[in-house]
Amino acid sequence: MSNDQQDLFTLPQRYLELQAAARELAADCVDIAARADEADSFDPDVRKRLVASRLTEVVVPAAYGGRFDKVDSLAVTVVREALAAESAHLDSMFAMQGIGSYGIGVGGSEELKREWLPKVARLDAVAALGLTEPDVGSDLKALSTTIVERDGKLIVNGRKSFITNGGDADFYSILGREGDGYSLVLVPADTAGLSTERPHQIIAPHVLSDVVLDNVEVPVGNRIGEPGKGFALVLATLATFRVSVAGAAVGLAQAALDEAVAHAKTREGFGVTLARLGSVPEHLAKCWTDIEMARSLTYRAAAASARDARANLHLSSMAKVAATEVAASVVDRSVQVAGRFGLVRGGKLERLYREARPMRIYEGSTEVIFDSLAKQLVRDAG
């Protein structure tokens, strides 16, 4: 076998270096992970350590303070895999810097890019993306937020709901109706008429709020991209970052299995260790196999997305579904292996169990993604 063939399924060096840096950061946050993962606002210590790592440079193009020439889906995915294995709060803080700012990088004016992207790269400015509304989830084209251009200003009215980083963000990329299309607009958090409320919290606490936009006025230059063309920027964001959710899910699943194995090796019953008792070995082996399958698909999809995100959205979608479903089953089996110890409030397995469940819903629920994939499959078959 040639060297090229041997390296076919090995991450290239630059990704291995990123992986090592992300694992180092995750290890550095072990002492604060449990506390941070229960927070509904940015944990200052997590933020400080993420800033010191400079990993947020990965989600911004090099021309504006980033790490690579363009945002690389595989790089983001590898980092999220490592971070999510230790702290959902840390993972979200990293990922949302890219998700909230990506539209600016690909569609914003040079002025917007130079004003905001270097701050995003340094985590001097917290980014957020405003899509979901109280009555609108997956069907984004039904949204009711409006954008009207008047006298050199953009007037934004509406309410966004379940917005990650809401309340702590320094700016929001808001999707709304403008004429017959949909536009994306950058709204600084301190703009008059913008307010946030926190009526909801989820089972795995999250920095989350509703964003209320009451006759908010921003300069027309804050429109990201062309009028009525904002939906394409949102799709580009999803195409680039959806696969990174799969990376986070693989990291979470691996962490759950590691906890289960550690327990099974030391716990004894009926004269043997738990790792050799009854169905436990099968549970552990099944988890390991599922994780490796999910990781392989995730890396393949992320590499394809790095080459051409829109053309490979189907692979990113498959990886997102597969990895999040695997994470759910692995963490469930891991809790079963740990028995009552997996149910203890505040334990790592219990925390991972709660964190795994929302992954199957956000950034495209399993059912919505399967519906989209089925339509593409049938269409492509002619």
XYZ file of C-alpha atoms in Angstrom:
382
model
C 0.000 0.000 0.000
C 1.392 3.407 -0.978
C 1.838 6.289 1.464
C -0.991 8.136 -0.277
C -3.314 5.186 0.259
C -2.267 4.881 3.891
C -3.103 8.534 4.464
C -6.417 8.387 2.573
C -8.468 8.198 5.758
C -6.182 10.246 7.988
C -6.746 13.913 8.712
C -4.097 16.149 7.093
C -1.564 17.735 9.428
C -3.202 21.145 9.733
C -6.415 19.515 10.980
C -4.512 17.320 13.396
C -2.881 20.442 14.807
C -6.296 22.085 15.203
C -7.635 18.943 16.826
C -4.779 18.964 19.325
C -5.347 22.650 20.143
C -9.083 22.077 20.602
C -8.496 19.072 22.848
C -6.071 21.144 24.914
C -8.707 23.852 25.336
C -11.362 21.281 26.250
C -9.059 19.777 28.865
C -8.387 23.255 30.228
C -12.142 23.720 30.763
C -12.803 20.481 32.653
C -12.909 22.306 35.988
C -15.625 24.731 34.856
C -17.552 22.665 32.284
C -20.355 21.499 34.579
C -20.983 25.029 35.843
C -20.824 26.563 32.372
C -23.201 23.993 30.902
C -25.890 25.091 33.350
C -25.516 28.783 32.468
C -27.971 30.876 30.471
C -25.419 33.658 29.901
C -21.823 33.585 28.691
C -19.534 32.041 31.278
C -16.686 34.575 31.658
C -14.044 31.942 32.353
C -14.979 29.882 29.299
C -14.889 33.022 27.194
C -11.478 34.002 28.559
C -10.001 30.576 27.825
C -11.540 30.416 24.348
C -10.086 33.843 23.574
C -6.639 32.723 24.746
C -6.809 29.675 22.463
C -7.468 31.877 19.402
C -9.632 29.100 17.967
C -12.394 31.542 17.009
C -10.074 32.673 14.225
C -11.116 29.446 12.466
C -14.622 30.786 11.719
C -13.489 34.001 9.979
C -11.626 34.433 6.635
C -7.929 35.255 6.903
C -8.369 38.656 5.241
C -10.312 39.790 8.330
C -8.290 38.227 11.116
C -9.135 34.590 10.557
C -7.049 31.423 10.356
C -7.633 30.226 6.766
C -8.367 31.921 3.439
C -12.014 30.955 3.790
C -14.066 29.262 6.468
C -13.281 25.544 6.283
C -16.098 23.169 7.261
C -13.720 20.357 8.170
C -11.680 22.632 10.421
C -14.832 23.817 12.229
C -16.074 20.241 12.535
C -12.830 18.905 14.005
C -12.751 21.688 16.587
C -16.384 21.176 17.574
C -15.839 17.431 18.018
C -13.181 18.115 20.620
C -14.993 20.951 22.413
C -18.396 19.245 22.620
C -16.821 16.222 24.275
C -16.234 18.385 27.332
C -18.647 21.335 27.309
C -21.711 22.211 25.261
C -21.348 25.805 26.418
C -17.813 26.008 25.063
C -18.818 24.326 21.802
C -21.746 26.701 21.276
C -19.665 29.777 22.077
C -17.166 28.753 19.406
C -19.641 27.652 16.737
C -22.008 30.603 16.968
C -19.217 33.053 16.201
C -19.184 31.491 12.749
C -22.892 30.813 12.335
C -23.807 34.360 13.323
C -21.213 36.046 11.115
C -20.860 33.830 8.051
C -23.362 35.811 6.003
C -21.297 38.953 6.516
C -18.178 37.195 5.265
C -19.753 36.007 2.018
C -22.299 38.738 1.307
C -21.576 41.801 3.402
C -20.055 45.033 2.177
C -16.363 45.604 2.658
C -17.234 48.149 5.331
C -19.297 45.624 7.325
C -16.610 42.969 6.996
C -13.845 45.244 8.233
C -15.948 46.597 11.084
C -17.234 43.306 12.488
C -15.271 40.239 11.365
C -11.971 41.043 13.142
C -13.978 41.496 16.355
C -15.661 38.130 15.772
C -12.278 36.456 15.250
C -11.012 37.845 18.569
C -14.329 37.259 20.352
C -14.483 40.979 21.035
C -17.969 40.905 19.511
C -20.459 38.079 20.067
C -22.428 37.056 16.982
C -25.978 35.707 16.644
C -28.256 34.663 13.790
C -31.961 35.501 14.008
C -34.103 33.084 12.001
C -36.692 31.298 14.172
C -39.910 33.064 15.227
C -42.582 32.157 17.791
C -44.777 30.624 15.075
C -42.050 29.712 12.580
C -39.458 26.977 12.910
C -38.348 24.835 9.984
C -40.564 26.639 7.454
C -38.510 29.826 7.341
C -40.330 31.184 4.299
C -43.374 31.679 6.542
C -41.569 34.210 8.753
C -43.317 37.486 9.558
C -40.413 39.834 10.407
C -40.442 42.736 7.948
C -37.696 44.941 6.505
C -38.585 48.187 4.771
C -36.172 50.640 3.172
C -37.071 54.259 3.819
C -34.977 57.446 3.529
C -31.648 55.630 3.543
C -32.642 53.501 6.513
C -33.844 49.943 6.964
C -36.826 49.615 9.313
C -37.052 46.197 10.959
C -40.093 44.902 12.835
C -40.701 41.456 14.250
C -39.900 38.965 16.967
C -37.298 36.241 16.795
C -37.474 33.301 19.182
C -35.054 30.730 20.657
C -32.073 32.717 19.382
C -28.727 31.288 20.488
C -26.515 33.959 22.099
C -29.613 36.134 22.441
C -29.179 38.651 25.224
C -25.389 38.361 25.175
C -24.756 39.062 21.478
C -23.215 42.298 20.239
C -24.990 42.029 16.900
C -27.693 39.984 15.215
C -27.938 38.896 11.590
C -31.708 39.119 11.165
C -33.660 37.459 8.340
C -36.869 39.202 7.338
C -39.242 39.795 4.442
C -38.327 42.658 2.151
C -40.734 43.116 -0.713
C -41.224 39.778 -2.450
C -37.978 38.359 -1.084
C -36.046 37.851 2.127
C -33.162 40.017 3.265
C -30.489 39.604 5.895
C -29.705 42.671 7.998
C -27.032 43.315 10.611
C -28.563 44.886 13.714
C -26.184 45.913 16.537
C -27.511 44.871 19.929
C -27.516 48.446 21.240
C -29.787 49.728 18.455
C -32.863 51.605 19.706
C -35.964 49.431 19.526
C -34.108 46.124 19.943
C -34.722 44.284 23.188
C -34.372 40.729 24.425
C -36.513 38.552 26.643
C -35.880 35.106 28.087
C -39.243 33.332 28.344
C -37.814 29.880 27.616
C -35.008 27.598 28.690
C -34.325 24.097 27.419
C -33.395 20.848 29.159
C -29.702 21.476 28.493
C -29.394 25.151 29.512
C -28.280 27.422 26.749
C -27.612 31.116 26.092
C -31.012 31.723 24.572
C -33.518 34.541 24.191
C -36.258 36.083 22.126
C -35.207 39.188 20.201
C -37.849 41.896 19.832
C -37.454 44.398 16.980
C -39.780 47.372 17.358
C -39.289 49.887 14.529
C -35.554 49.261 14.634
C -33.643 51.569 12.262
C -30.216 50.763 10.831
C -28.340 52.260 7.875
C -29.171 50.759 4.492
C -25.536 49.662 4.371
C -26.307 47.162 7.136
C -28.178 45.030 4.648
C -26.036 41.941 4.101
C -25.990 41.192 0.392
C -28.565 42.255 -2.178
C -32.157 43.205 -1.312
C -34.389 40.146 -1.269
C -31.438 37.734 -1.583
C -30.849 36.987 2.081
C -32.253 33.490 1.954
C -29.323 32.377 -0.183
C -26.941 33.614 2.519
C -28.812 31.627 5.161
C -28.612 28.495 3.001
C -24.885 29.116 2.534
C -24.502 29.341 6.317
C -26.386 26.100 6.863
C -24.434 24.381 4.092
C -21.145 25.355 5.723
C -21.981 24.771 9.390
C -24.617 22.012 9.481
C -21.981 19.303 9.218
C -20.189 20.758 12.237
C -23.206 19.754 14.352
C -22.351 16.198 13.353
C -18.829 16.785 14.641
C -20.173 17.994 17.974
C -22.472 14.961 18.158
C -19.580 12.571 17.525
C -17.564 14.274 20.262
C -20.449 14.008 22.695
C -21.019 10.345 21.856
C -17.332 9.555 22.336
C -17.350 11.282 25.713
C -20.381 9.258 26.797
C -18.757 5.990 25.730
C -15.544 6.910 27.538
C -17.548 7.423 30.728
C -19.356 4.110 30.276
C -16.137 2.175 29.648
C -14.428 3.708 32.677
C -17.380 2.688 34.856
C -17.659 -0.797 33.374
C -13.947 -1.528 33.911
C -14.053 -0.795 37.630
C -17.567 -1.797 38.692
C -17.966 -5.422 39.767
C -21.000 -7.635 40.009
C -21.591 -11.387 40.246
C -17.860 -11.952 40.486
C -16.783 -10.176 37.297
C -16.331 -6.626 36.106
C -19.359 -5.024 34.509
C -17.455 -4.910 31.204
C -17.791 -8.722 31.001
C -21.299 -9.069 32.413
C -24.460 -9.881 30.454
C -25.249 -7.538 27.582
C -22.804 -4.822 28.662
C -20.009 -5.898 26.285
C -22.462 -5.780 23.381
C -23.613 -2.292 24.422
C -20.048 -1.018 24.512
C -19.039 -2.611 21.205
C -22.188 -1.348 19.476
C -21.496 2.194 20.717
C -17.912 2.065 19.486
C -18.972 0.786 16.064
C -21.712 3.401 15.682
C -19.375 6.239 16.659
C -16.731 5.182 14.143
C -19.353 4.978 11.374
C -20.686 8.415 12.282
C -17.187 9.902 12.476
C -16.263 8.531 9.040
C -19.364 9.994 7.396
C -18.901 13.264 9.267
C -15.299 13.741 8.145
C -16.182 12.817 4.551
C -19.101 15.261 4.512
C -17.079 18.022 6.174
C -14.234 17.626 3.665
C -16.732 17.760 0.793
C -18.381 20.813 2.316
C -14.993 22.521 2.584
C -14.604 22.051 -1.180
C -18.134 23.151 -2.144
C -20.661 23.572 0.659
C -23.810 24.095 -1.425
C -23.090 21.212 -3.808
C -22.558 18.828 -0.894
C -25.350 19.932 1.419
C -26.927 16.478 1.038
C -23.835 14.880 2.583
C -23.742 17.432 5.401
C -27.419 16.757 6.063
C -26.871 12.995 6.135
C -23.969 13.407 8.539
C -25.980 15.692 10.800
C -28.847 13.210 11.030
C -26.649 10.141 11.381
C -24.339 11.585 14.023
C -27.033 13.160 16.170
C -29.107 9.966 16.124
C -25.978 7.983 17.039
C -25.213 10.412 19.866
C -28.714 9.897 21.246
C -28.463 6.105 21.180
C -24.882 5.980 22.485
C -25.543 8.232 25.442
C -28.700 6.262 26.244
C -26.785 2.973 26.230
C -24.007 4.553 28.273
C -26.482 5.623 30.946
C -27.866 2.072 30.928
C -24.365 0.667 31.462
C -23.751 3.070 34.352
C -27.130 2.288 35.900
C -28.084 4.563 38.758
C -24.739 6.362 38.526
C -25.693 7.571 35.058
C -28.810 9.192 36.453
C -27.161 11.290 39.148
C -27.950 14.969 38.675
C -24.774 16.858 37.912
C -22.876 13.805 36.711
C -21.245 13.980 33.309
C -23.393 11.258 31.750
C -26.583 12.908 32.919
C -25.370 16.200 31.455
C -24.451 14.553 28.146
C -27.855 12.835 28.069
C -29.632 16.181 28.246
C -27.266 17.821 25.776
C -27.730 15.079 23.174
C -31.490 15.476 22.861
C -31.676 19.003 21.341
C -29.101 18.068 18.675
C -31.775 16.084 16.805
C -33.904 19.222 16.520
C -31.778 22.343 16.021
C -30.218 23.290 12.672
C -32.630 20.967 10.903
C -34.656 18.307 12.693
C -34.181 14.685 11.670
C -37.630 14.512 10.077
C -37.257 17.743 8.070
C -33.831 16.701 6.803
C -35.068 13.239 5.807
C -37.952 14.839 3.904
C -35.536 17.108 2.037
C -33.153 14.254 1.270
C -35.981 12.051 -0.010
C -37.159 14.786 -2.365
C -33.628 15.206 -3.719
C -33.201 11.454 -4.120
C -36.413 11.111 -6.129
C -35.673 14.225 -8.190
C -32.165 13.098 -9.065
C -33.450 9.664 -10.065
C -35.401 11.337 -12.869
